PDB file of C-alpha atoms in Angstrom:
ATOM      1  CA  MET A   3       0.000   0.000   0.000  1.00  0.00           C
ATOM      2  CA  GLU A   4       1.146   3.526  -0.717  1.00  0.00           C
ATOM      3  CA  PHE A   5       0.079   6.709   1.042  1.00  0.00           C
ATOM      4  CA  ARG A   6      -0.618  10.277  -0.002  1.00  0.00           C
ATOM      5  CA  ARG A   7      -0.958  13.537   1.874  1.00  0.00           C
ATOM      6  CA  LEU A   8      -4.548  14.796   2.007  1.00  0.00           C
ATOM      7  CA  GLY A   9      -4.430  18.189   0.338  1.00  0.00           C
ATOM      8  CA  ARG A  10      -2.019  20.513   2.109  1.00  0.00           C
ATOM      9  CA  SER A  11      -2.763  18.937   5.483  1.00  0.00           C
ATOM     10  CA  GLY A  12      -0.302  16.706   7.275  1.00  0.00           C
ATOM     11  CA  LEU A  13      -2.698  13.739   7.208  1.00  0.00           C
ATOM     12  CA  GLN A  14      -1.535  10.668   5.296  1.00  0.00           C
ATOM     13  CA  VAL A  15      -4.235   8.447   3.785  1.00  0.00           C
ATOM     14  CA  SER A  16      -3.879   5.097   2.067  1.00  0.00           C
ATOM     15  CA  GLU A  17      -4.292   5.365  -1.705  1.00  0.00           C
ATOM     16  CA  ILE A  18      -7.075   2.805  -1.465  1.00  0.00           C
ATOM     17  CA  ALA A  19      -9.741   3.565   1.133  1.00  0.00           C
ATOM     18  CA  TYR A  20     -12.382   1.081   2.238  1.00  0.00           C
ATOM     19  CA  GLY A  21     -15.969   2.331   2.119  1.00  0.00           C
ATOM     20  CA  ASN A  22     -19.123   0.645   3.395  1.00  0.00           C
ATOM     21  CA  TRP A  23     -21.911   2.466   1.546  1.00  0.00           C
ATOM     22  CA  LEU A  24     -24.613  -0.030   0.394  1.00  0.00           C
ATOM     23  CA  THR A  25     -22.837  -3.022   1.989  1.00  0.00           C
ATOM     24  CA  HIS A  26     -22.521  -2.952   5.785  1.00  0.00           C
ATOM     25  CA  GLY A  27     -25.835  -3.232   7.531  1.00  0.00           C
ATOM     26  CA  SER A  28     -27.719  -3.880   4.305  1.00  0.00           C
ATOM     27  CA  GLN A  29     -26.377  -5.964   1.399  1.00  0.00           C
ATOM     28  CA  ILE A  30     -24.078  -8.293   3.366  1.00  0.00           C
ATOM     29  CA  ASP A  31     -24.277  -9.846   6.817  1.00  0.00           C
ATOM     30  CA  GLU A  32     -21.995  -8.742   9.616  1.00  0.00           C
ATOM     31  CA  ASN A  33     -19.665 -11.743   9.490  1.00  0.00           C
ATOM     32  CA  ARG A  34     -18.887 -11.060   5.845  1.00  0.00           C
ATOM     33  CA  ALA A  35     -18.532  -7.345   6.541  1.00  0.00           C
ATOM     34  CA  VAL A  36     -15.957  -8.074   9.248  1.00  0.00           C
ATOM     35  CA  ALA A  37     -14.108 -10.414   6.883  1.00  0.00           C
ATOM     36  CA  CYS A  38     -13.968  -7.655   4.254  1.00  0.00           C
ATOM     37  CA  VAL A  39     -12.640  -5.120   6.765  1.00  0.00           C
ATOM     38  CA  HIS A  40      -9.950  -7.529   7.925  1.00  0.00           C
ATOM     39  CA  ALA A  41      -8.990  -8.246   4.310  1.00  0.00           C
ATOM     40  CA  ALA A  42      -8.628  -4.507   3.781  1.00  0.00           C
ATOM     41  CA  LEU A  43      -6.379  -4.229   6.820  1.00  0.00           C
ATOM     42  CA  ASP A  44      -4.286  -7.185   5.650  1.00  0.00           C
ATOM     43  CA  ALA A  45      -3.839  -5.392   2.300  1.00  0.00           C
ATOM     44  CA  GLY A  46      -2.427  -2.344   4.077  1.00  0.00           C
ATOM     45  CA  ILE A  47      -5.531  -0.163   3.890  1.00  0.00           C
ATOM     46  CA  THR A  48      -5.689   2.209   6.848  1.00  0.00           C
ATOM     47  CA  THR A  49      -8.370   4.656   5.682  1.00  0.00           C
ATOM     48  CA  PHE A  50     -12.026   3.756   6.267  1.00  0.00           C
ATOM     49  CA  ASP A  51     -14.967   5.803   5.032  1.00  0.00           C
ATOM     50  CA  THR A  52     -18.572   5.701   6.170  1.00  0.00           C
ATOM     51  CA  ALA A  53     -21.503   8.041   6.918  1.00  0.00           C
ATOM     52  CA  ASP A  54     -24.221   8.236   9.539  1.00  0.00           C
ATOM     53  CA  VAL A  55     -26.944   7.857   6.900  1.00  0.00           C
ATOM     54  CA  TYR A  56     -25.590   4.605   5.456  1.00  0.00           C
ATOM     55  CA  ALA A  57     -28.028   1.784   6.241  1.00  0.00           C
ATOM     56  CA  GLY A  58     -29.827   4.125   8.637  1.00  0.00           C
ATOM     57  CA  THR A  59     -26.761   4.442  10.937  1.00  0.00           C
ATOM     58  CA  ALA A  60     -26.141   0.663  10.951  1.00  0.00           C
ATOM     59  CA  ALA A  61     -23.091   0.909   8.669  1.00  0.00           C
ATOM     60  CA  GLU A  62     -21.160   2.998  11.193  1.00  0.00           C
ATOM     61  CA  ALA A  63     -21.994   0.529  13.964  1.00  0.00           C
ATOM     62  CA  VAL A  64     -20.856  -2.478  11.904  1.00  0.00           C
ATOM     63  CA  LEU A  65     -17.595  -0.745  11.001  1.00  0.00           C
ATOM     64  CA  GLY A  66     -17.000   0.200  14.623  1.00  0.00           C
ATOM     65  CA  ARG A  67     -17.397  -3.405  15.732  1.00  0.00           C
ATOM     66  CA  ALA A  68     -15.184  -4.664  12.896  1.00  0.00           C
ATOM     67  CA  LEU A  69     -12.364  -2.331  13.958  1.00  0.00           C
ATOM     68  CA  LYS A  70     -12.741  -2.887  17.703  1.00  0.00           C
ATOM     69  CA  GLY A  71      -9.510  -3.727  19.482  1.00  0.00           C
ATOM     70  CA  LEU A  72      -7.228  -2.325  16.796  1.00  0.00           C
ATOM     71  CA  ARG A  73      -4.688   0.392  17.517  1.00  0.00           C
ATOM     72  CA  ARG A  74      -6.730   3.545  16.931  1.00  0.00           C
ATOM     73  CA  GLU A  75      -3.682   5.616  15.975  1.00  0.00           C
ATOM     74  CA  SER A  76      -3.054   3.292  13.019  1.00  0.00           C
ATOM     75  CA  LEU A  77      -6.405   4.103  11.419  1.00  0.00           C
ATOM     76  CA  VAL A  78      -7.898   7.066   9.580  1.00  0.00           C
ATOM     77  CA  LEU A  79     -11.661   7.079  10.159  1.00  0.00           C
ATOM     78  CA  SER A  80     -13.885   9.382   8.148  1.00  0.00           C
ATOM     79  CA  THR A  81     -17.616   9.848   8.363  1.00  0.00           C
ATOM     80  CA  LYS A  82     -20.180  12.379   7.161  1.00  0.00           C
ATOM     81  CA  VAL A  83     -23.137  14.469   8.260  1.00  0.00           C
ATOM     82  CA  PHE A  84     -26.076  16.050   6.411  1.00  0.00           C
ATOM     83  CA  PHE A  85     -28.758  13.584   5.386  1.00  0.00           C
ATOM     84  CA  PRO A  86     -31.639  12.894   7.799  1.00  0.00           C
ATOM     85  CA  THR A  87     -31.117  10.164  10.376  1.00  0.00           C
ATOM     86  CA  GLY A  88     -34.475  10.641  12.091  1.00  0.00           C
ATOM     87  CA  PRO A  89     -38.006  11.993  11.544  1.00  0.00           C
ATOM     88  CA  GLY A  90     -37.633  15.399  13.168  1.00  0.00           C
ATOM     89  CA  PRO A  91     -37.055  18.756  11.445  1.00  0.00           C
ATOM     90  CA  ASN A  92     -33.603  19.023  13.038  1.00  0.00           C
ATOM     91  CA  ASP A  93     -32.516  15.482  12.200  1.00  0.00           C
ATOM     92  CA  GLY A  94     -30.709  16.550   9.025  1.00  0.00           C
ATOM     93  CA  GLY A  95     -28.772  19.404   7.470  1.00  0.00           C
ATOM     94  CA  LEU A  96     -25.741  21.308   8.711  1.00  0.00           C
ATOM     95  CA  SER A  97     -27.166  23.309  11.619  1.00  0.00           C
ATOM     96  CA  ARG A  98     -25.212  23.549  14.870  1.00  0.00           C
ATOM     97  CA  LYS A  99     -27.822  21.361  16.546  1.00  0.00           C
ATOM     98  CA  HIS A 100     -27.747  18.573  13.996  1.00  0.00           C
ATOM     99  CA  ILE A 101     -23.975  18.510  13.510  1.00  0.00           C
ATOM    100  CA  THR A 102     -23.361  18.415  17.264  1.00  0.00           C
ATOM    101  CA  GLU A 103     -25.866  15.638  17.863  1.00  0.00           C
ATOM    102  CA  ALA A 104     -24.772  13.729  14.760  1.00  0.00           C
ATOM    103  CA  VAL A 105     -21.090  13.654  15.640  1.00  0.00           C
ATOM    104  CA  HIS A 106     -21.864  12.278  19.107  1.00  0.00           C
ATOM    105  CA  GLY A 107     -23.946   9.533  17.526  1.00  0.00           C
ATOM    106  CA  SER A 108     -21.196   8.702  15.046  1.00  0.00           C
ATOM    107  CA  LEU A 109     -18.534   8.545  17.759  1.00  0.00           C
ATOM    108  CA  THR A 110     -20.674   6.163  19.805  1.00  0.00           C
ATOM    109  CA  ARG A 111     -21.395   3.866  16.855  1.00  0.00           C
ATOM    110  CA  LEU A 112     -17.761   3.862  15.700  1.00  0.00           C
ATOM    111  CA  GLY A 113     -16.525   3.223  19.238  1.00  0.00           C
ATOM    112  CA  THR A 114     -13.999   6.044  19.207  1.00  0.00           C
ATOM    113  CA  ASP A 115     -13.344   9.371  20.926  1.00  0.00           C
ATOM    114  CA  TYR A 116     -12.642  11.225  17.686  1.00  0.00           C
ATOM    115  CA  VAL A 117     -12.921  10.958  13.914  1.00  0.00           C
ATOM    116  CA  ASP A 118      -9.966  11.850  11.745  1.00  0.00           C
ATOM    117  CA  LEU A 119     -12.045  13.407   8.963  1.00  0.00           C
ATOM    118  CA  TYR A 120     -15.583  14.773   9.347  1.00  0.00           C
ATOM    119  CA  GLN A 121     -17.307  15.742   6.113  1.00  0.00           C
ATOM    120  CA  ALA A 122     -20.336  17.805   5.153  1.00  0.00           C
ATOM    121  CA  HIS A 123     -22.120  15.183   3.051  1.00  0.00           C
ATOM    122  CA  ARG A 124     -23.836  17.819   0.880  1.00  0.00           C
ATOM    123  CA  PHE A 125     -24.206  21.603   0.881  1.00  0.00           C
ATOM    124  CA  ASP A 126     -26.972  23.005   3.087  1.00  0.00           C
ATOM    125  CA  GLY A 127     -28.483  26.083   1.478  1.00  0.00           C
ATOM    126  CA  ARG A 128     -30.860  26.601   4.420  1.00  0.00           C
ATOM    127  CA  THR A 129     -28.238  27.029   7.143  1.00  0.00           C
ATOM    128  CA  PRO A 130     -25.876  30.031   7.308  1.00  0.00           C
ATOM    129  CA  LEU A 131     -22.426  28.911   6.204  1.00  0.00           C
ATOM    130  CA  GLU A 132     -20.899  30.716   9.184  1.00  0.00           C
ATOM    131  CA  GLU A 133     -22.966  28.566  11.573  1.00  0.00           C
ATOM    132  CA  THR A 134     -21.807  25.340   9.915  1.00  0.00           C
ATOM    133  CA  LEU A 135     -18.158  26.351   9.807  1.00  0.00           C
ATOM    134  CA  ARG A 136     -18.100  27.586  13.425  1.00  0.00           C
ATOM    135  CA  THR A 137     -19.627  24.290  14.562  1.00  0.00           C
ATOM    136  CA  PHE A 138     -16.996  22.281  12.708  1.00  0.00           C
ATOM    137  CA  ASP A 139     -14.306  24.533  14.172  1.00  0.00           C
ATOM    138  CA  ASP A 140     -15.692  23.980  17.670  1.00  0.00           C
ATOM    139  CA  LEU A 141     -15.540  20.213  17.188  1.00  0.00           C
ATOM    140  CA  ILE A 142     -11.879  20.507  16.197  1.00  0.00           C
ATOM    141  CA  ARG A 143     -11.145  22.601  19.296  1.00  0.00           C
ATOM    142  CA  GLN A 144     -12.901  19.965  21.420  1.00  0.00           C
ATOM    143  CA  GLY A 145     -10.750  17.192  19.923  1.00  0.00           C
ATOM    144  CA  LYS A 146     -13.725  15.287  18.550  1.00  0.00           C
ATOM    145  CA  VAL A 147     -12.733  15.952  14.939  1.00  0.00           C
ATOM    146  CA  LEU A 148      -9.197  16.356  13.559  1.00  0.00           C
ATOM    147  CA  TYR A 149      -9.843  17.477   9.974  1.00  0.00           C
ATOM    148  CA  ILE A 150     -12.896  18.630   8.050  1.00  0.00           C
ATOM    149  CA  GLY A 151     -14.006  18.170   4.458  1.00  0.00           C
ATOM    150  CA  VAL A 152     -16.988  18.193   2.134  1.00  0.00           C
ATOM    151  CA  SER A 153     -18.643  15.773  -0.246  1.00  0.00           C
ATOM    152  CA  GLU A 154     -20.208  16.715  -3.592  1.00  0.00           C
ATOM    153  CA  TRP A 155     -19.944  20.475  -3.180  1.00  0.00           C
ATOM    154  CA  THR A 156     -19.618  22.663  -6.262  1.00  0.00           C
ATOM    155  CA  ALA A 157     -16.509  24.757  -6.837  1.00  0.00           C
ATOM    156  CA  ASP A 158     -18.451  27.920  -5.970  1.00  0.00           C
ATOM    157  CA  GLN A 159     -19.698  26.427  -2.689  1.00  0.00           C
ATOM    158  CA  ILE A 160     -16.213  25.299  -1.687  1.00  0.00           C
ATOM    159  CA  ALA A 161     -14.732  28.673  -2.598  1.00  0.00           C
ATOM    160  CA  ARG A 162     -17.308  30.533  -0.524  1.00  0.00           C
ATOM    161  CA  ALA A 163     -16.682  28.299   2.499  1.00  0.00           C
ATOM    162  CA  LEU A 164     -12.939  28.878   2.275  1.00  0.00           C
ATOM    163  CA  GLU A 165     -13.536  32.613   2.029  1.00  0.00           C
ATOM    164  CA  VAL A 166     -15.761  32.657   5.126  1.00  0.00           C
ATOM    165  CA  ALA A 167     -13.320  30.472   7.070  1.00  0.00           C
ATOM    166  CA  GLY A 168     -10.524  32.867   6.174  1.00  0.00           C
ATOM    167  CA  GLU A 169     -12.522  35.929   7.211  1.00  0.00           C
ATOM    168  CA  LEU A 170     -13.435  34.393  10.581  1.00  0.00           C
ATOM    169  CA  GLY A 171     -10.132  32.647  11.292  1.00  0.00           C
ATOM    170  CA  LEU A 172     -11.717  29.181  11.306  1.00  0.00           C
ATOM    171  CA  ASP A 173     -10.247  25.833  10.324  1.00  0.00           C
ATOM    172  CA  ARG A 174     -10.439  25.205   6.583  1.00  0.00           C
ATOM    173  CA  PHE A 175     -11.661  22.190   4.693  1.00  0.00           C
ATOM    174  CA  VAL A 176      -8.843  19.899   3.583  1.00  0.00           C
ATOM    175  CA  SER A 177     -10.754  17.548   1.289  1.00  0.00           C
ATOM    176  CA  ASN A 178     -13.635  16.914  -1.053  1.00  0.00           C
ATOM    177  CA  GLN A 179     -15.300  13.555  -1.644  1.00  0.00           C
ATOM    178  CA  PRO A 180     -16.807  13.512  -5.146  1.00  0.00           C
ATOM    179  CA  GLN A 181     -17.895  10.811  -7.529  1.00  0.00           C
ATOM    180  CA  TYR A 182     -15.061  10.311 -10.021  1.00  0.00           C
ATOM    181  CA  SER A 183     -14.252   7.627 -12.544  1.00  0.00           C
ATOM    182  CA  MET A 184     -13.242   7.048 -16.153  1.00  0.00           C
ATOM    183  CA  LEU A 185     -16.905   7.593 -17.043  1.00  0.00           C
ATOM    184  CA  TRP A 186     -17.811  10.406 -14.606  1.00  0.00           C
ATOM    185  CA  ARG A 187     -15.413  13.357 -14.751  1.00  0.00           C
ATOM    186  CA  VAL A 188     -17.617  16.285 -13.777  1.00  0.00           C
ATOM    187  CA  ILE A 189     -15.093  17.600 -11.210  1.00  0.00           C
ATOM    188  CA  GLU A 190     -12.284  18.097 -13.707  1.00  0.00           C
ATOM    189  CA  LYS A 191     -13.321  21.485 -15.130  1.00  0.00           C
ATOM    190  CA  ASP A 192     -14.021  23.537 -11.980  1.00  0.00           C
ATOM    191  CA  VAL A 193     -13.666  21.576  -8.730  1.00  0.00           C
ATOM    192  CA  VAL A 194     -10.204  20.104  -9.241  1.00  0.00           C
ATOM    193  CA  PRO A 195      -8.523  23.366 -10.351  1.00  0.00           C
ATOM    194  CA  LEU A 196     -10.006  25.197  -7.353  1.00  0.00           C
ATOM    195  CA  CYS A 197      -8.928  22.470  -4.949  1.00  0.00           C
ATOM    196  CA  GLU A 198      -5.415  22.410  -6.395  1.00  0.00           C
ATOM    197  CA  ARG A 199      -5.099  26.150  -5.804  1.00  0.00           C
ATOM    198  CA  GLU A 200      -6.614  26.052  -2.323  1.00  0.00           C
ATOM    199  CA  GLY A 201      -4.957  22.897  -1.004  1.00  0.00           C
ATOM    200  CA  LEU A 202      -7.864  20.424  -0.877  1.00  0.00           C
ATOM    201  CA  GLY A 203      -7.390  16.800  -1.892  1.00  0.00           C
ATOM    202  CA  GLN A 204      -9.985  14.516  -3.453  1.00  0.00           C
ATOM    203  CA  ILE A 205     -11.076  11.256  -1.831  1.00  0.00           C
ATOM    204  CA  VAL A 206     -13.126   9.884  -4.694  1.00  0.00           C
ATOM    205  CA  TRP A 207     -16.073   7.516  -4.517  1.00  0.00           C
ATOM    206  CA  SER A 208     -17.351   5.091  -7.140  1.00  0.00           C
ATOM    207  CA  PRO A 209     -14.074   4.781  -9.088  1.00  0.00           C
ATOM    208  CA  LEU A 210     -15.645   1.665 -10.659  1.00  0.00           C
ATOM    209  CA  ALA A 211     -18.761   3.576 -11.791  1.00  0.00           C
ATOM    210  CA  GLN A 212     -20.985   1.415  -9.572  1.00  0.00           C
ATOM    211  CA  GLY A 213     -19.221  -1.727 -10.813  1.00  0.00           C
ATOM    212  CA  VAL A 214     -19.725  -1.022 -14.527  1.00  0.00           C
ATOM    213  CA  LEU A 215     -15.977  -0.600 -15.097  1.00  0.00           C
ATOM    214  CA  THR A 216     -15.290  -4.130 -13.858  1.00  0.00           C
ATOM    215  CA  GLY A 217     -16.742  -5.366 -17.153  1.00  0.00           C
ATOM    216  CA  LYS A 218     -19.318  -7.639 -15.527  1.00  0.00           C
ATOM    217  CA  TYR A 219     -22.236  -5.932 -17.274  1.00  0.00           C
ATOM    218  CA  ARG A 220     -22.489  -6.854 -20.945  1.00  0.00           C
ATOM    219  CA  PRO A 221     -24.338  -5.016 -23.716  1.00  0.00           C
ATOM    220  CA  GLY A 222     -27.673  -6.596 -24.580  1.00  0.00           C
ATOM    221  CA  GLN A 223     -27.626  -8.899 -21.542  1.00  0.00           C
ATOM    222  CA  PRO A 224     -29.475  -8.702 -18.199  1.00  0.00           C
ATOM    223  CA  PRO A 225     -27.433  -7.807 -15.094  1.00  0.00           C
ATOM    224  CA  PRO A 226     -25.737 -10.812 -13.452  1.00  0.00           C
ATOM    225  CA  GLU A 227     -27.582 -12.278 -10.487  1.00  0.00           C
ATOM    226  CA  GLY A 228     -26.324 -10.811  -7.231  1.00  0.00           C
ATOM    227  CA  SER A 229     -24.838  -7.704  -8.894  1.00  0.00           C
ATOM    228  CA  ARG A 230     -25.630  -4.156  -7.800  1.00  0.00           C
ATOM    229  CA  ALA A 231     -27.798  -3.599 -10.875  1.00  0.00           C
ATOM    230  CA  ALA A 232     -29.916  -6.576  -9.840  1.00  0.00           C
ATOM    231  CA  ASP A 233     -30.298  -5.244  -6.294  1.00  0.00           C
ATOM    232  CA  GLU A 234     -33.364  -3.177  -5.448  1.00  0.00           C
ATOM    233  CA  VAL A 235     -31.348  -0.602  -3.490  1.00  0.00           C
ATOM    234  CA  GLY A 236     -28.215  -0.382  -5.592  1.00  0.00           C
ATOM    235  CA  SER A 237     -29.816  -0.408  -9.030  1.00  0.00           C
ATOM    236  CA  GLY A 238     -30.933   3.207  -8.776  1.00  0.00           C
ATOM    237  CA  TRP A 239     -27.324   4.366  -8.752  1.00  0.00           C
ATOM    238  CA  VAL A 240     -25.943   2.161 -11.499  1.00  0.00           C
ATOM    239  CA  LYS A 241     -28.677   2.481 -14.116  1.00  0.00           C
ATOM    240  CA  ALA A 242     -27.247   5.709 -15.565  1.00  0.00           C
ATOM    241  CA  PHE A 243     -24.275   3.724 -16.835  1.00  0.00           C
ATOM    242  CA  LEU A 244     -26.203   0.684 -18.111  1.00  0.00           C
ATOM    243  CA  ARG A 245     -26.508   1.812 -21.704  1.00  0.00           C
ATOM    244  CA  ASP A 246     -25.308  -0.482 -24.450  1.00  0.00           C
ATOM    245  CA  GLU A 247     -23.115   2.243 -25.955  1.00  0.00           C
ATOM    246  CA  VAL A 248     -21.351   2.585 -22.579  1.00  0.00           C
ATOM    247  CA  LEU A 249     -21.093  -1.142 -21.915  1.00  0.00           C
ATOM    248  CA  GLU A 250     -19.668  -1.843 -25.365  1.00  0.00           C
ATOM    249  CA  ARG A 251     -16.871   0.668 -24.878  1.00  0.00           C
ATOM    250  CA  VAL A 252     -16.177  -0.599 -21.370  1.00  0.00           C
ATOM    251  CA  ARG A 253     -15.900  -4.115 -22.815  1.00  0.00           C
ATOM    252  CA  GLN A 254     -13.083  -2.848 -25.030  1.00  0.00           C
ATOM    253  CA  LEU A 255     -11.067  -1.810 -21.961  1.00  0.00           C
ATOM    254  CA  ALA A 256     -10.265  -5.477 -21.239  1.00  0.00           C
ATOM    255  CA  PRO A 257      -7.302  -5.812 -23.651  1.00  0.00           C
ATOM    256  CA  LEU A 258      -5.882  -2.470 -22.467  1.00  0.00           C
ATOM    257  CA  ALA A 259      -5.907  -3.713 -18.871  1.00  0.00           C
ATOM    258  CA  GLN A 260      -4.339  -7.006 -19.917  1.00  0.00           C
ATOM    259  CA  GLU A 261      -1.469  -5.160 -21.587  1.00  0.00           C
ATOM    260  CA  VAL A 262      -0.340  -3.852 -18.201  1.00  0.00           C
ATOM    261  CA  GLY A 263      -1.200  -6.953 -16.187  1.00  0.00           C
ATOM    262  CA  LEU A 264      -4.274  -5.517 -14.478  1.00  0.00           C
ATOM    263  CA  THR A 265      -7.902  -6.486 -14.244  1.00  0.00           C
ATOM    264  CA  GLN A 266     -10.416  -3.992 -15.586  1.00  0.00           C
ATOM    265  CA  ALA A 267     -11.319  -3.072 -12.018  1.00  0.00           C
ATOM    266  CA  GLN A 268      -7.706  -2.447 -11.066  1.00  0.00           C
ATOM    267  CA  LEU A 269      -7.156  -0.331 -14.174  1.00  0.00           C
ATOM    268  CA  ALA A 270     -10.231   1.762 -13.350  1.00  0.00           C
ATOM    269  CA  VAL A 271      -9.151   2.418  -9.755  1.00  0.00           C
ATOM    270  CA  ALA A 272      -5.550   3.107 -10.780  1.00  0.00           C
ATOM    271  CA  TRP A 273      -6.802   5.523 -13.449  1.00  0.00           C
ATOM    272  CA  THR A 274      -8.358   7.791 -10.793  1.00  0.00           C
ATOM    273  CA  LEU A 275      -5.094   7.788  -8.848  1.00  0.00           C
ATOM    274  CA  GLN A 276      -3.197   9.198 -11.825  1.00  0.00           C
ATOM    275  CA  ASN A 277      -4.892  12.524 -11.106  1.00  0.00           C
ATOM    276  CA  PRO A 278      -2.417  14.307  -8.783  1.00  0.00           C
ATOM    277  CA  ASN A 279      -5.265  15.985  -6.884  1.00  0.00           C
ATOM    278  CA  VAL A 280      -6.694  12.591  -5.885  1.00  0.00           C
ATOM    279  CA  ALA A 281      -5.413  11.411  -2.512  1.00  0.00           C
ATOM    280  CA  ALA A 282      -7.414   8.174  -2.296  1.00  0.00           C
ATOM    281  CA  ALA A 283     -10.005   6.106  -4.114  1.00  0.00           C
ATOM    282  CA  ILE A 284     -12.801   4.572  -2.038  1.00  0.00           C
ATOM    283  CA  VAL A 285     -13.718   0.990  -2.893  1.00  0.00           C
ATOM    284  CA  GLY A 286     -16.348  -1.219  -1.332  1.00  0.00           C
ATOM    285  CA  ALA A 287     -16.560  -4.976  -1.196  1.00  0.00           C
ATOM    286  CA  SER A 288     -19.127  -7.677  -0.603  1.00  0.00           C
ATOM    287  CA  ARG A 289     -16.436 -10.374  -0.554  1.00  0.00           C
ATOM    288  CA  PRO A 290     -12.866 -10.277   0.846  1.00  0.00           C
ATOM    289  CA  GLU A 291     -11.321 -11.181  -2.510  1.00  0.00           C
ATOM    290  CA  GLN A 292     -12.805  -8.017  -4.027  1.00  0.00           C
ATOM    291  CA  ILE A 293     -10.981  -5.718  -1.646  1.00  0.00           C
ATOM    292  CA  ARG A 294      -7.762  -7.700  -2.020  1.00  0.00           C
ATOM    293  CA  GLY A 295      -7.995  -7.231  -5.788  1.00  0.00           C
ATOM    294  CA  SER A 296      -8.774  -3.517  -5.583  1.00  0.00           C
ATOM    295  CA  ALA A 297      -5.864  -2.921  -3.221  1.00  0.00           C
ATOM    296  CA  LYS A 298      -3.469  -3.986  -5.968  1.00  0.00           C
ATOM    297  CA  ALA A 299      -4.271  -0.756  -7.810  1.00  0.00           C
ATOM    298  CA  ALA A 300      -2.214   1.153  -5.233  1.00  0.00           C
ATOM    299  CA  GLY A 301       1.137   2.316  -6.518  1.00  0.00           C
ATOM    300  CA  VAL A 302       0.310   1.579 -10.170  1.00  0.00           C
ATOM    301  CA  ARG A 303       1.687   4.119 -12.627  1.00  0.00           C
ATOM    302  CA  ILE A 304      -0.090   4.149 -15.994  1.00  0.00           C
ATOM    303  CA  ASP A 305       1.867   5.186 -19.063  1.00  0.00           C
ATOM    304  CA  PRO A 306       0.591   8.471 -20.577  1.00  0.00           C
ATOM    305  CA  GLU A 307       0.048   6.750 -23.922  1.00  0.00           C
ATOM    306  CA  LEU A 308      -2.280   4.200 -22.315  1.00  0.00           C
ATOM    307  CA  MET A 309      -4.118   7.037 -20.582  1.00  0.00           C
ATOM    308  CA  ARG A 310      -4.622   8.658 -24.000  1.00  0.00           C
ATOM    309  CA  ARG A 311      -5.933   5.393 -25.448  1.00  0.00           C
ATOM    310  CA  VAL A 312      -8.419   5.033 -22.593  1.00  0.00           C
ATOM    311  CA  ASP A 313      -9.593   8.606 -23.170  1.00  0.00           C
ATOM    312  CA  ALA A 314      -9.989   8.065 -26.897  1.00  0.00           C
ATOM    313  CA  LEU A 315     -12.012   4.894 -26.352  1.00  0.00           C
ATOM    314  CA  LEU A 316     -14.386   6.297 -23.732  1.00  0.00           C
ATOM    315  CA  ASP A 317     -14.645   9.930 -24.840  1.00  0.00           C
ATOM    316  CA  PRO A 318     -18.069   9.635 -26.557  1.00  0.00           C
ATOM    317  CA  VAL A 319     -19.704   8.296 -23.379  1.00  0.00           C
ATOM    318  CA  VAL A 320     -17.887  10.281 -20.670  1.00  0.00           C
ATOM    319  CA  GLU A 321     -19.928  12.721 -18.556  1.00  0.00           C
ATOM    320  CA  ARG A 322     -18.038  15.976 -18.019  1.00  0.00           C
ATOM    321  CA  ASP A 323     -20.764  18.553 -17.314  1.00  0.00           C
ATOM    322  CA  PRO A 324     -19.729  20.400 -14.092  1.00  0.00           C
ATOM    323  CA  ALA A 325     -23.396  21.236 -13.478  1.00  0.00           C
ATOM    324  CA  LYS A 326     -23.912  17.573 -12.599  1.00  0.00           C
ATOM    325  CA  VAL A 327     -21.954  17.753  -9.359  1.00  0.00           C
ATOM    326  CA  ASP A 328     -24.516  16.243  -6.977  1.00  0.00           C
ATOM    327  CA  SER A 329     -24.812  19.143  -4.518  1.00  0.00           C
ATOM    328  CA  ALA A 330     -27.944  19.567  -2.431  1.00  0.00           C
ATOM    329  CA  GLY A 331     -27.541  23.345  -2.417  1.00  0.00           C
TER     330      GLY A 331
END
């Protein structure tokens, strides 16, 4: 495993991060979840990503139990706040009340006194930005949070938050967690250049485009049994990529991956890590062998000519529109 500095902060994260969205507490049972976490640790992964909203808070609890007894200082734990975790009007968003209550819930479920990275899961246009940033700053002063970041914020939203933090002398965001893959490059035009200038690193999710870039979905064929596209919960996220024109071009990635001794999945994850603004790629797993395979993408350097060939192959089906950053603002 190799490690990268997260933005301009001093925090080192493993190039491959383990995430438990859609798996822990929902798609797989706890024994298999624990096996996947231990496989990640055996592969050298030290960075674990979750969120309070995943599986209705169950994902955090499963991850906390899976990591129990390990040396806390050896791990980088990140979680998120924004989406509702209860029925009340204050059970979501980025108000002082919700953030404060949410972080205490996350700490309890994760079985820790602090989280390394606490992220605003979406932008909250209903709460004053100053209120959100002061609350995050307070949590840092209290030692409950070490670093702060965002997920799926637009470049304008990130820039405004950095401006307010600078005016008020508050801790700044060090990271953004966007969707990013060979097929989904909406951060490249605006978000990445801003983050490079301002010292934020990307911790990207869905580097496999919901599994499409593994090559398991074939044009003109139904999704394989047990795949995300065949799952009632996961299918909503993957369907945007399940077009025959996309699947046919993804199929043609296989010989390119073989040329460099990688699986299609490993090539896809390694591709995201060629972007110097990307600190880590988050991968999930429903079986231990999946995370062991993904971990082999760490440290891979792809020749620029192969990168150009990948771009030429996929260009007609790549989404680049920066307006499609999934911000709730």
